Coordinates of C-alpha atoms in Angstrom, one line a residue:
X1 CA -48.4 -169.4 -3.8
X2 CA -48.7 -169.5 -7.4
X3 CA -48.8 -165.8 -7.5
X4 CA -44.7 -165.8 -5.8
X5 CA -43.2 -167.1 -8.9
X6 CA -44.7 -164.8 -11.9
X7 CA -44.4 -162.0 -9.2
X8 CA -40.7 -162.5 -8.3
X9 CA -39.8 -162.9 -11.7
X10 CA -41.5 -160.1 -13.0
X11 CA -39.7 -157.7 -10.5
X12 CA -36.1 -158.9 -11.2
X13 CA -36.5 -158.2 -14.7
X14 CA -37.8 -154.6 -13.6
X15 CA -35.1 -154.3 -11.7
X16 CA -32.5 -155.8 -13.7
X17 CA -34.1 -153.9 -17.0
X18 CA -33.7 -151.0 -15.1
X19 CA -29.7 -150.7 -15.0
X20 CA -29.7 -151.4 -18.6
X21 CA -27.8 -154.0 -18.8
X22 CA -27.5 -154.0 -22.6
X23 CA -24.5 -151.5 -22.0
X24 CA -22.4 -154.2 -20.4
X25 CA -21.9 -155.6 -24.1
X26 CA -19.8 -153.2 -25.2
X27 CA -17.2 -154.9 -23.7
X28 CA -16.9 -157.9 -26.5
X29 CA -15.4 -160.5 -23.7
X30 CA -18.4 -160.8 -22.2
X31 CA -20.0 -162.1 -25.9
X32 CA -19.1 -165.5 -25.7
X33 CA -20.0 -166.3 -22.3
X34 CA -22.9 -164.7 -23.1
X35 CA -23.8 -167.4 -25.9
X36 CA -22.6 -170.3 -23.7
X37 CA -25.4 -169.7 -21.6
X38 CA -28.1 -169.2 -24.0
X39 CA -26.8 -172.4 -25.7
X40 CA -26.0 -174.8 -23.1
X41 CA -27.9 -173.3 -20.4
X42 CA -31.4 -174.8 -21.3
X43 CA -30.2 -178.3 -22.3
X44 CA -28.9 -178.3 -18.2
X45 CA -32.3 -177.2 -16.9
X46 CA -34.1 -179.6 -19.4
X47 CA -32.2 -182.6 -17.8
X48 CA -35.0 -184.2 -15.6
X49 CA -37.4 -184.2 -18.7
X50 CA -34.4 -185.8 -20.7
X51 CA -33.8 -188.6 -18.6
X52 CA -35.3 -191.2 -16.2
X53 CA -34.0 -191.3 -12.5
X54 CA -35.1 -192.0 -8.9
X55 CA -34.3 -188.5 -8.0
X56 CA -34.0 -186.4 -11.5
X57 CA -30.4 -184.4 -11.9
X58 CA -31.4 -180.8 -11.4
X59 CA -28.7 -178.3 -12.7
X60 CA -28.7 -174.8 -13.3
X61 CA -24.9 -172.6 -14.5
X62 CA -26.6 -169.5 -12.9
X63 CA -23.9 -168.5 -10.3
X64 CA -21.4 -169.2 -13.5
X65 CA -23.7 -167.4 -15.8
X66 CA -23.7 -164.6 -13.0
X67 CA -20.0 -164.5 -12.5
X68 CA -19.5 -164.2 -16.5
X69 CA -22.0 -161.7 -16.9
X70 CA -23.0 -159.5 -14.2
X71 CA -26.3 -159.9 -12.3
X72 CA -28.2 -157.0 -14.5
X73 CA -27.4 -158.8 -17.4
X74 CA -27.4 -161.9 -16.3
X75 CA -31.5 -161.8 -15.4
X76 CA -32.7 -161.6 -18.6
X77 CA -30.4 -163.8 -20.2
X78 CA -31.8 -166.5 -17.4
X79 CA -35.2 -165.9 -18.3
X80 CA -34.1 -166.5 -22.1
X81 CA -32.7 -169.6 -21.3
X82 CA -36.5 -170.9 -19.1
X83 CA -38.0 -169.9 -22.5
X84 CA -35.8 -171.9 -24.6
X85 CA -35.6 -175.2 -22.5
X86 CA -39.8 -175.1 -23.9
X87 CA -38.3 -176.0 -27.1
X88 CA -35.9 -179.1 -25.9
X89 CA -38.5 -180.8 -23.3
X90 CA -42.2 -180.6 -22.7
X91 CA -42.8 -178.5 -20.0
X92 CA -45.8 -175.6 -19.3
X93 CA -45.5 -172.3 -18.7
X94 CA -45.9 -172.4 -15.4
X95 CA -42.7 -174.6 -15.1
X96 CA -40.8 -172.2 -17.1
X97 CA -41.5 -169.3 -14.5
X98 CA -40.7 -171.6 -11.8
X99 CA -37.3 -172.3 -13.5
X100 CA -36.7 -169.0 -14.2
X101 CA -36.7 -168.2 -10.8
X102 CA -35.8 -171.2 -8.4
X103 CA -33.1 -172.4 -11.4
X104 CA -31.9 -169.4 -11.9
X105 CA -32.8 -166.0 -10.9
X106 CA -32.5 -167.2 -7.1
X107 CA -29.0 -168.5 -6.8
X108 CA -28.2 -165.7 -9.1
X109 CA -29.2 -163.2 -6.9
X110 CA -27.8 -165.2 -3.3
X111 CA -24.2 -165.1 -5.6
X112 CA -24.1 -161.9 -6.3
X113 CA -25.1 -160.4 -2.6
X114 CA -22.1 -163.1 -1.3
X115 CA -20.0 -161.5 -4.0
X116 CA -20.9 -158.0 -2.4
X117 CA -20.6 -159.0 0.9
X118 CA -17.0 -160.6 0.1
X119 CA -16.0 -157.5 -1.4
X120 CA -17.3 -155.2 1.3
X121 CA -16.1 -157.6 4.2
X122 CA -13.7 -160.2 2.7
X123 CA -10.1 -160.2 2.0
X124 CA -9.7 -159.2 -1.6
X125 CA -7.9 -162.0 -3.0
X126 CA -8.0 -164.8 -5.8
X127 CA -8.9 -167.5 -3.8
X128 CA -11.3 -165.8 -2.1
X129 CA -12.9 -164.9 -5.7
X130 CA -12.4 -168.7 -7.1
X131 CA -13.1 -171.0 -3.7
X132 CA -14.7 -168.4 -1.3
X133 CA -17.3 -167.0 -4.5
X134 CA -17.2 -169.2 -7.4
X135 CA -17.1 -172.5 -5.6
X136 CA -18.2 -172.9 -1.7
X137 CA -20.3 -169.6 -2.3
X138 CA -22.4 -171.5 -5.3
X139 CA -22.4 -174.4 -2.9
X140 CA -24.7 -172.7 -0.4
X141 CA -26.6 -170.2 -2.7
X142 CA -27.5 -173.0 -4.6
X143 CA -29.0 -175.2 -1.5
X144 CA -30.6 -171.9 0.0
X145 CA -32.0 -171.3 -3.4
X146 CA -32.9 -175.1 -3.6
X147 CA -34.6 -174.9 0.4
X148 CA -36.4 -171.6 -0.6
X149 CA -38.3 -173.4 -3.6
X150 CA -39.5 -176.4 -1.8
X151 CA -40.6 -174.1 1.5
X152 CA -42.6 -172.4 -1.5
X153 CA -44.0 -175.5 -2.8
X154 CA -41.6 -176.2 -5.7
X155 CA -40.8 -179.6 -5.3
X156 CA -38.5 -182.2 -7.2
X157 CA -39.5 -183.6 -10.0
X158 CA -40.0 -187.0 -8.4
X159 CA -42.3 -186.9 -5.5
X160 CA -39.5 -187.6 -2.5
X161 CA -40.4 -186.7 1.2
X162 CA -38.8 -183.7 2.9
X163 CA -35.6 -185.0 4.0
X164 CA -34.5 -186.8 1.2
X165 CA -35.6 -184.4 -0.9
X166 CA -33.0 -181.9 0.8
X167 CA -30.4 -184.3 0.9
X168 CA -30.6 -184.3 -3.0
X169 CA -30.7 -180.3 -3.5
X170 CA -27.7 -180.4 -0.9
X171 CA -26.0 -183.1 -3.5
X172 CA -26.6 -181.1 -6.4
X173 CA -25.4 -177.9 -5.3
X174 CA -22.0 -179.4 -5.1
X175 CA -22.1 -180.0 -8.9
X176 CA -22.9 -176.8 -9.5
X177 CA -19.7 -175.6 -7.3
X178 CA -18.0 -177.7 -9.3
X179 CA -18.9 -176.6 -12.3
X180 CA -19.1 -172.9 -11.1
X181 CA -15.7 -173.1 -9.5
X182 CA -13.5 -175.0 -12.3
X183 CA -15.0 -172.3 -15.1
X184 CA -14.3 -169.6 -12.7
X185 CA -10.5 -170.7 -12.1
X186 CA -10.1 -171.5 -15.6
X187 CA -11.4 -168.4 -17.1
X188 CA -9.3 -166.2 -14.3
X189 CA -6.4 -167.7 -15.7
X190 CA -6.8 -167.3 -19.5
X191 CA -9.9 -165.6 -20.1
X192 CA -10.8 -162.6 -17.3
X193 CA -12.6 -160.6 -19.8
X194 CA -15.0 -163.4 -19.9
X195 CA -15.9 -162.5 -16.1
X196 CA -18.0 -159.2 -15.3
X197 CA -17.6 -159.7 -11.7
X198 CA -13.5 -160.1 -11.7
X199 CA -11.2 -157.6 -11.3
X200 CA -7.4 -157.8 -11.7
X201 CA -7.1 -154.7 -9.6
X202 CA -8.9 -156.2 -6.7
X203 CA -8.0 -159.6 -6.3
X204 CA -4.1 -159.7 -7.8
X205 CA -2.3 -158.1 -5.1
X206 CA 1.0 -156.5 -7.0
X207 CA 4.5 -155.6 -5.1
X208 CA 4.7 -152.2 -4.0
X209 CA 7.1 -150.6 -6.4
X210 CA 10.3 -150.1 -5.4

């Protein structure tokens, strides 16, 4: 299937190109978040090539990067970030796609349909934004990202057999909850305009006046 990656790729960027995402940066918020991830972004996904382990520490900020951003705009900006971890590790091109979409346009994606489906379905609420979306949600987007790849053929780094090898992506989708979940709670609370995807009118529920 080395046709799936490219291919994949290549139609999220369509797609995301499409709702010209570009127009989401006229709100100046979402700036800095938007340099976060182009800066730290690649340095996470370069990790296995930047250190020696058993199993190799395999993190990706995409559900945060998606939160912060929006998915439209958030595509693009996780393809910029495969093509810059090429200049902080050796990897090929080929790896880079793979990134692109496993590390990041994958999860990114899973977040923002749970983030629909929430709204659609959920009860509109804080915690369900910052524990339902930001943490538990990147939990399992992560792993169903992480299960997705190695059905595909995109292994671990370190050769491990199948069970093991799930065990691990399992592991180190909790760090990206984690990570997606404390960012999300701390920027709700003094920084929303860094978050595309909040909304103070759906998830604060205000008195009724009286």
């Amino acid at each position: 299937m080395d046709w799936l990656p490219p291919t994949l790729v290549a139609l999220a960027l369509a797609v995301a190109l499409a709702f010209r995402p570009w127009r989401l940066l006229a709100n100046p918020g979402l700036v800095s978040p938007l340099l976060a991830a182009l800066v730290i972004t690649p340095w996470l996904w370069a990790l296995p090539w930047l250190h020696r382990m058993p199993v190799q520490l395999q993190l990706s900020g995409a559900c945060l990067v998606g939160l912060a951003l929006g998915w439209p705009l958030a595509v693009p900006v996780l393809c910029g970030v495969a093509l810059a971890v090429g200049f902080i590790a050796s990897v090929s091109w080929a790896q880079q796609v793979d990134m692109a979409l496993w590390l990041g346009i994958a999860p990114a994606t899973l977040s923002f349909g749970l983030g629909m489906a929430l709204r659609r379905w959920g009860w509109r609420h804080l915690f369900v934004y910052i524990l339902g979306r930001a943490f538990l949600g990147t939990a399992l987007c992560m792993f169903a990202a992480g299960v997705l790849a190695q059905w595909t053929g995109h292994t671990l780094t370190t050769a491990v057999d199948l069970e093991p090898a799930l065990a691990a992506r399992w592991l180190m989708a909790w760090g990206d909850a984690f990570l997606t979940g404390m960012m999300a709670a701390i920027c709700v609370a003094f920084r929303p305009h860094w978050l595309a995807t909040w909304s103070d009118q759906l998830y604060i529920q205000r008195p009724p006046p009286r």
